[in-house]
XYZ file of C-alpha atoms in Angstrom:
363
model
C 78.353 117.095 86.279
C 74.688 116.248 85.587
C 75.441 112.835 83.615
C 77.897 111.870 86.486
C 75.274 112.497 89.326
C 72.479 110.647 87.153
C 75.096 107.480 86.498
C 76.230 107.623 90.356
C 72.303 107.918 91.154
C 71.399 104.572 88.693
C 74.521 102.886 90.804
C 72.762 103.924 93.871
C 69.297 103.204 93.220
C 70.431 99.143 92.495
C 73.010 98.923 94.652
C 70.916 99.811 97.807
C 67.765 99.024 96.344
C 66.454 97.291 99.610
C 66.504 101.025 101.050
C 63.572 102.971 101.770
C 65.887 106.581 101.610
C 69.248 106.331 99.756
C 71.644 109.280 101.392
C 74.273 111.456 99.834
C 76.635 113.816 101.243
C 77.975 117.137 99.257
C 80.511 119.666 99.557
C 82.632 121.319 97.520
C 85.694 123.817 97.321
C 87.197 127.614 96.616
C 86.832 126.844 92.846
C 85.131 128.282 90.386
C 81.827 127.074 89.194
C 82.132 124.494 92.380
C 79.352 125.930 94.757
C 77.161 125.864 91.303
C 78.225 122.344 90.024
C 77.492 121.336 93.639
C 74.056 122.524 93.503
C 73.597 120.754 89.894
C 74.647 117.399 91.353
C 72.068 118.150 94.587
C 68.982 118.755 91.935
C 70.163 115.751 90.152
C 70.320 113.498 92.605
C 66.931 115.076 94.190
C 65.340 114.313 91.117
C 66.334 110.568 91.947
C 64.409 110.432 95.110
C 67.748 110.761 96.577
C 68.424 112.828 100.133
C 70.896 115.375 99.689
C 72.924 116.216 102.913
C 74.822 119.561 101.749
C 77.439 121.538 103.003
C 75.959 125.851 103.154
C 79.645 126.676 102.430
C 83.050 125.935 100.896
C 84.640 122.784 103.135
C 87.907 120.576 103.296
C 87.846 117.470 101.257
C 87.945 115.297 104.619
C 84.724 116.973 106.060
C 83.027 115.356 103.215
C 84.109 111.563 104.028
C 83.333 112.550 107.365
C 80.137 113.585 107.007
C 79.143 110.487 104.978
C 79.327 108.250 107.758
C 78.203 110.423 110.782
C 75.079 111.327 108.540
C 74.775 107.719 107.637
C 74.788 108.254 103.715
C 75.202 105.893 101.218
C 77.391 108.313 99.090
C 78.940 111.633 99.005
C 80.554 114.237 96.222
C 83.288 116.819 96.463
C 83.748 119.107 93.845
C 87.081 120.448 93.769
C 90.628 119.801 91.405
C 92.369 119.714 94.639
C 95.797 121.174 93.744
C 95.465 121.644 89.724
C 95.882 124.780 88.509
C 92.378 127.305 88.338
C 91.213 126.063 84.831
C 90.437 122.494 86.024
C 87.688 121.461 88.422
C 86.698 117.818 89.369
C 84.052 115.480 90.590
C 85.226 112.741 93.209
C 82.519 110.288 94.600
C 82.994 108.248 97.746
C 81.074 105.419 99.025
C 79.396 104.674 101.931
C 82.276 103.971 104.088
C 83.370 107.467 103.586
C 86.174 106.247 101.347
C 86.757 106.771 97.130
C 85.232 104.586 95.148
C 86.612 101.878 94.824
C 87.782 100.946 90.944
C 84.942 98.180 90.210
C 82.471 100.418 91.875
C 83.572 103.425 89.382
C 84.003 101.380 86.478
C 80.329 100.578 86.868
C 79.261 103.983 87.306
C 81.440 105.033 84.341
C 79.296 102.148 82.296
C 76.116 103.704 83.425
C 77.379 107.649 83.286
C 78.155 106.227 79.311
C 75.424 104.529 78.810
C 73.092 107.932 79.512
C 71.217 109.650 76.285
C 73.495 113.058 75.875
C 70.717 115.169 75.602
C 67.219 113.728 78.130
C 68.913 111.414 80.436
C 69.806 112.978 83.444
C 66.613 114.346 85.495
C 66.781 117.584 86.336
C 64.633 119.480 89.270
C 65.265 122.890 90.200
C 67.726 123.054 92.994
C 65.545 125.690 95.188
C 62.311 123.275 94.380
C 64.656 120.777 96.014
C 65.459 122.577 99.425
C 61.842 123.815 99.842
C 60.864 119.815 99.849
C 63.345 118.871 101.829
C 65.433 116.524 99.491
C 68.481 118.772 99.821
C 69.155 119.747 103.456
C 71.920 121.573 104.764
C 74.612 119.810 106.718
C 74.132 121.456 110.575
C 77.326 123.334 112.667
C 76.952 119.919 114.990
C 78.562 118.009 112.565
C 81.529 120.186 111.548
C 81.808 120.223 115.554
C 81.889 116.476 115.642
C 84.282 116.523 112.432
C 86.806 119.133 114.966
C 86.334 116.643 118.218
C 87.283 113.888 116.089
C 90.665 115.807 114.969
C 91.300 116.996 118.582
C 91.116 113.672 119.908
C 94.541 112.416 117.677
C 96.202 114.828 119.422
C 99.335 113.329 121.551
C 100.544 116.299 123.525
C 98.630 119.382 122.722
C 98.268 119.952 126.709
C 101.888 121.212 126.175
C 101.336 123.459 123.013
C 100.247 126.750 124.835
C 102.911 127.057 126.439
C 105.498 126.169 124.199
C 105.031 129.764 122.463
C 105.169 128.719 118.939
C 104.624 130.651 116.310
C 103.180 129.919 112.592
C 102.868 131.425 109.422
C 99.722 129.897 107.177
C 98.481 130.365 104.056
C 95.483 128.260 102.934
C 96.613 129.140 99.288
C 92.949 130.794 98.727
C 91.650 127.475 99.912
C 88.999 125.597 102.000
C 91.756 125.469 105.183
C 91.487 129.013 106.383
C 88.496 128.933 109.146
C 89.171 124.651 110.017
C 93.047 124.878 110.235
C 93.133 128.100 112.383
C 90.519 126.695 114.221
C 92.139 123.731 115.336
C 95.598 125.880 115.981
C 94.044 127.608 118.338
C 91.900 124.940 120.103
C 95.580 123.386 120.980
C 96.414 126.882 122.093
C 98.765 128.356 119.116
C 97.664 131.745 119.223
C 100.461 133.497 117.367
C 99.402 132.582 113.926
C 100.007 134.929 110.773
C 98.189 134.517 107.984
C 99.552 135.081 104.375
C 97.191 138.309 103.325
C 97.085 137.683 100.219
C 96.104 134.199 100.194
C 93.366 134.214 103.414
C 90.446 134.425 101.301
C 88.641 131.782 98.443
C 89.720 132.554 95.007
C 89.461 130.128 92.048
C 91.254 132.071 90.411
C 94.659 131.471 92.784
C 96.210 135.093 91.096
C 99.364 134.682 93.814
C 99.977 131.160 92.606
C 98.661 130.197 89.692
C 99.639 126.084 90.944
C 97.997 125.968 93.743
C 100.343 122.956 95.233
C 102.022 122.962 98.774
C 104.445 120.445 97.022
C 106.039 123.016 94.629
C 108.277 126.080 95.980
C 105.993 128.713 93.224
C 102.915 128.059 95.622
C 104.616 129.245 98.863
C 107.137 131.869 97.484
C 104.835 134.671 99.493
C 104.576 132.505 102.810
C 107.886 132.349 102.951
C 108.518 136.245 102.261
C 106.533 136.485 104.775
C 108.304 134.042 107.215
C 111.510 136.326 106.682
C 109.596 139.331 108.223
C 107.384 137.131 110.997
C 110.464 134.950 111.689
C 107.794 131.947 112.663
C 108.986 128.464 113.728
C 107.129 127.018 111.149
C 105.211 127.439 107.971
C 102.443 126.014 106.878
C 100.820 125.437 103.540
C 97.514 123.586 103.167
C 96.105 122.880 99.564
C 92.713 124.507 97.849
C 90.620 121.683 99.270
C 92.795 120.961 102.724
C 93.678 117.192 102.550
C 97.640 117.912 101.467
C 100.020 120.136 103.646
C 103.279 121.518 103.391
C 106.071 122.755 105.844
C 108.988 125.224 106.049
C 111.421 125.892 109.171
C 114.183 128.204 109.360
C 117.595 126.109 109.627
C 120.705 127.501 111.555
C 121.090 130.400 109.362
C 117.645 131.079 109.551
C 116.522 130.773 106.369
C 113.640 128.500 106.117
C 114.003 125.050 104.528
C 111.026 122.773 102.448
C 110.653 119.528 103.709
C 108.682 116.609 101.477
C 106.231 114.029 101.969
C 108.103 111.797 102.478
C 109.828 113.496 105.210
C 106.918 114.870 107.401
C 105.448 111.797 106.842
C 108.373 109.680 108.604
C 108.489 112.365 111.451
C 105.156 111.991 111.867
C 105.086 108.536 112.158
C 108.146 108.267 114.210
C 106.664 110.897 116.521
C 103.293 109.153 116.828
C 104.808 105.815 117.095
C 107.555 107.045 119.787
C 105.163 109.145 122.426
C 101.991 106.571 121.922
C 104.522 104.044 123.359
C 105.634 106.444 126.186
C 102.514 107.211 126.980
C 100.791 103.288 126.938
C 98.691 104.194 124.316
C 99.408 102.199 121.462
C 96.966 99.792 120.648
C 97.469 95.777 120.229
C 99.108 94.784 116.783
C 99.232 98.558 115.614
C 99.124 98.970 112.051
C 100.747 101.626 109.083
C 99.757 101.929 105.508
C 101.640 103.443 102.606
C 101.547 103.421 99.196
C 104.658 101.707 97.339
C 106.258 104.870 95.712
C 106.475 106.167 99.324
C 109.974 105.932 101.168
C 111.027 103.001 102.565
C 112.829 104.536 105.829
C 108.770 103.811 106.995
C 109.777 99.800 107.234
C 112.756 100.811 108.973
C 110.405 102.642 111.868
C 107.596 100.059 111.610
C 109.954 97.415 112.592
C 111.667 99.594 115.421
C 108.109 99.988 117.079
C 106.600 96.543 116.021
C 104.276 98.051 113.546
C 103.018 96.033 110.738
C 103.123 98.198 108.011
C 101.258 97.607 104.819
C 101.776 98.909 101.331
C 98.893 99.995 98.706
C 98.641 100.962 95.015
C 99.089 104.892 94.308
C 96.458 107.151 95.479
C 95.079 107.496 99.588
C 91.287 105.803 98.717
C 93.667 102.809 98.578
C 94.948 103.285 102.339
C 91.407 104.358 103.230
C 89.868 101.040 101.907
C 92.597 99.434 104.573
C 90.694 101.358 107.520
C 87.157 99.793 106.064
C 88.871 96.248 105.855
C 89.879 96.565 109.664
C 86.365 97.827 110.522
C 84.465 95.044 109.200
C 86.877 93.317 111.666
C 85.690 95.194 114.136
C 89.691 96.081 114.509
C 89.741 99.738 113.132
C 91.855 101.004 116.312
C 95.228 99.140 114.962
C 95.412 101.659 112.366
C 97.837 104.312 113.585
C 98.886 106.162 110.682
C 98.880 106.521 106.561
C 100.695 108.656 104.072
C 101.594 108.845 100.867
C 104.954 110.920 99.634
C 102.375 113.695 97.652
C 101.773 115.540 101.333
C 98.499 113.202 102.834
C 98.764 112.160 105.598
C 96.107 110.866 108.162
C 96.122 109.719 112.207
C 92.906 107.995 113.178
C 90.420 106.036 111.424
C 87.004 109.118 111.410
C 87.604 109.486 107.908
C 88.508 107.588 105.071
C 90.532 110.321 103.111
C 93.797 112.270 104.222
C 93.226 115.155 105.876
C 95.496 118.787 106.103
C 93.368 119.878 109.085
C 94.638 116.765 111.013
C 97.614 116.649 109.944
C 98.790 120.071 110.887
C 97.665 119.754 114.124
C 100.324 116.919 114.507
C 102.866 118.662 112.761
C-alpha cells in the first residue's frame, strides 16, 4: 500500500506540478486491515506534501469519486476488494475527475510504483504527526450531505413513494450500505424496511457469506429466509463497498425470484427513459452508455426513446470517462443512464463510478 501511494504521489507531484497544494481524497471499506491501509496511504502521501481529505469512517465506493470533485482534489483512494471474498483487499485510485484511472495514467504509475527501491523509497510520516499538521483532514458531514442531495435529486417520482406502502428487506452484506442506503429509503419515505440481522453490521470477515456478491444466490440465501417471514415487496442486496446491488420479488406463488444486471438495468432504463419523457424532463440529444458484454435489448430501448446509446470496454471507469468527455463539452446533462450486466448502475453525472446507494433508490 505504501509503494502504491509513493508511485501515485511521484505521478502527482509531475503531473500537477504547476500546483501550489496537490489534493487527495480517501476512504475505504468494512474490510479488514482497510481503515489501517487507509491511514498508511494518508501518511504516505502526507509525507509528499500532499493534502489528505479523509473519510472518519467506513464509506460507499461512490462517496469517494464524489468527494474528489466537490473537495476539488486531484486524486482519491478507496481501499476495499469490493465483492471478493474476505482474504483479498484492494487499492483503486481515481483521478481528478472523480473517475478510475484511466489505463495510460495507471500504466505510468505502475512504472513509477516499479521503479521504487523495495526497502527506503516510499516516505513514511506518522499518520497522527500528519492530522496534528493538518495534511490529513477529515472529510466534514456537509459533504456526505451534498453526496445524499445529489442522489435525491435523480429521483423521478419519490413524491409518490410514501404512500405507496412498500415494504423492503436489506442486507448490506456486512458492508459500507447500511447507514447511506437506509438513509436514502427513508428520505423518499420507505419506512417499513427490515434489515437482515445478521448482516447489519461491518465484518471483514463476511461469516454469513463467505462471497460477499449480490450477483450470486450464496450471498443472499439469509435475505431471502428472511423475505419468507417479512413477506416484503422487494429485496435488496448492496455489495461490501455499495456501488453493485441486487434484487428479489416474490412472483405469483410468492416465492421470491433473482433478477440480473442485465435485467434491472433495462427496467431501469426503460423506467427512466419512459417517465423523464412524461414528465418533459429529458434533456436534448439524451445519451446511454454500456459496456459491450451488456444486453443488447438496451439498443432496442435507446432507439424507442431516441437515445444515443454508446458502448465501452469492460469495467464502469470506462462509462465514467464518457461523463468527463461530455463535461469538457460542457454537455454532461445528456447523460441519462449507465450500466454494466455485473449489477452497476448509475443515473446522473455527480460521480464518476456506479453507485448502489443511487441505484436503489430508483429501483
Amino acid at each position: 500500500v505504501g509503494a502504491a501511494t509513493q508511485g501515485l504521489s511521484n505521478y502527482l507531484k509531475k503531473a500537477f506540478a504547476d500546483l501550489p497544494q496537490i489534493k487527495v481524497a480517501i476512504g475505504h471499506d468494512c474490510r479488514n486491515n482497510s481503515r489501517k491501509f487507509a491511514e498508511v496511504a494518508a501518511d504516505v502521501f502526507s509525507a509528499n506534501g500532499i493534502k489528505v481529505y479523509l473519510f472518519d469512517a467506513l464509506r460507499p465506493t461512490p462517496e469517494v469519486s464524489f468527494a474528489i470533485r466537490e473537495l476539488g482534489c486531484q486524486s482519491g483512494v478507496i481501499l476495499t476488494a469490493s465483492h471478493n471474498p474476505k482474504e483479498y483487499n484492494g487499492y483503486k485510485a481515481y483521478g481528478a475527475d472523480g473517475c478510475q484511472l484511466n489505463l495510460t495514467d495507471a500504466e505510468t504509475v505502475i512504472k513509477k510504483v516499479n521503479a521504487l527501491d523495495m526497502f527506503d523509497g516510499v516516505k513514511h510520516i506518522k499518520f497522527d504527526d500528519a492530522v496534528e499538521s493538518g495534511m490529513v483532514e477529515y472529510i466534514g458531514q456537509s459533504v456526505i450531505d451534498k453526496f445524499y442531495e445529489n442522489v435525491l435529486a435523480q429521483g423521478l417520482n419519490t413524491n409518490l413513494v410514501a404512500d405507496s406502502g412498500l415494504k423492503v428487506v436489506y442486507t448490506p452484506l456486512n458492508g459500507t450500505g447500511n447507514k447511506p442506503v437506509r438513509h436514502i429509503l427513508n428520505k423518499i419515505g420507505i419506512k417499513n424496511v427490515t434489515v437482515v440481522p445478521e448482516q447489519e453490521m461491518p465484518d471483514g470477515n463476511f461469516t454469513t457469506c463467505p462471497y460477499p456478491n449480490p450477483e450470486i444466490r450464496e450471498a443472499l440465501e439469509l435475505g431471502l429466509k428472511l423475505c419468507d417471514e417479512v413477506k416484503p415487496d422487494l429485496l435488496l442486496a448492496t455489495d461490501p463497498d455499495c456501488d453493485r446491488v441486487g434484487i428479489a420479488v416474490p412472483d405469483e406463488n410468492g416465492d421470491y425470484v433473482l433478477f440480473s444486471g442485465n435485467e434491472v438495468g433495462a427496467m431501469l432504463l426503460e423506467y427512466i427513459c419512459s417517465e423523464r419523457t412524461r414528465q418533459g424532463t429529458m434533456p436534448k440529444n439524451p445519451i446511454t452508455v454500456k459496456t459491450i458484454v451488456t444486453t443488447d435489448i438496451i439498443k432496442k430501448i435507446a432507439e424507442k426513446y431516441g437515445v444515443e446509446l454508446i458502448e465501452v470496454l469492460t469495467g464502469f471507469k470506462f462509462i465514467g470517462e464518457q461523463i468527463g468527455i461530455l463535461e469538457k463539452q460542457g454537455e454532461e446533462d445528456r447523460f441519462i443512464f449507465g450500466y454494466e450486466e455485473s449489477y452497476g448502475y448509475l443515473a446522473g453525472n455527480y460521480v464518476r463510478d456506479k453507485d448502489a446507494v443511487n441505484a436503489s433508490m430508483l429501483i
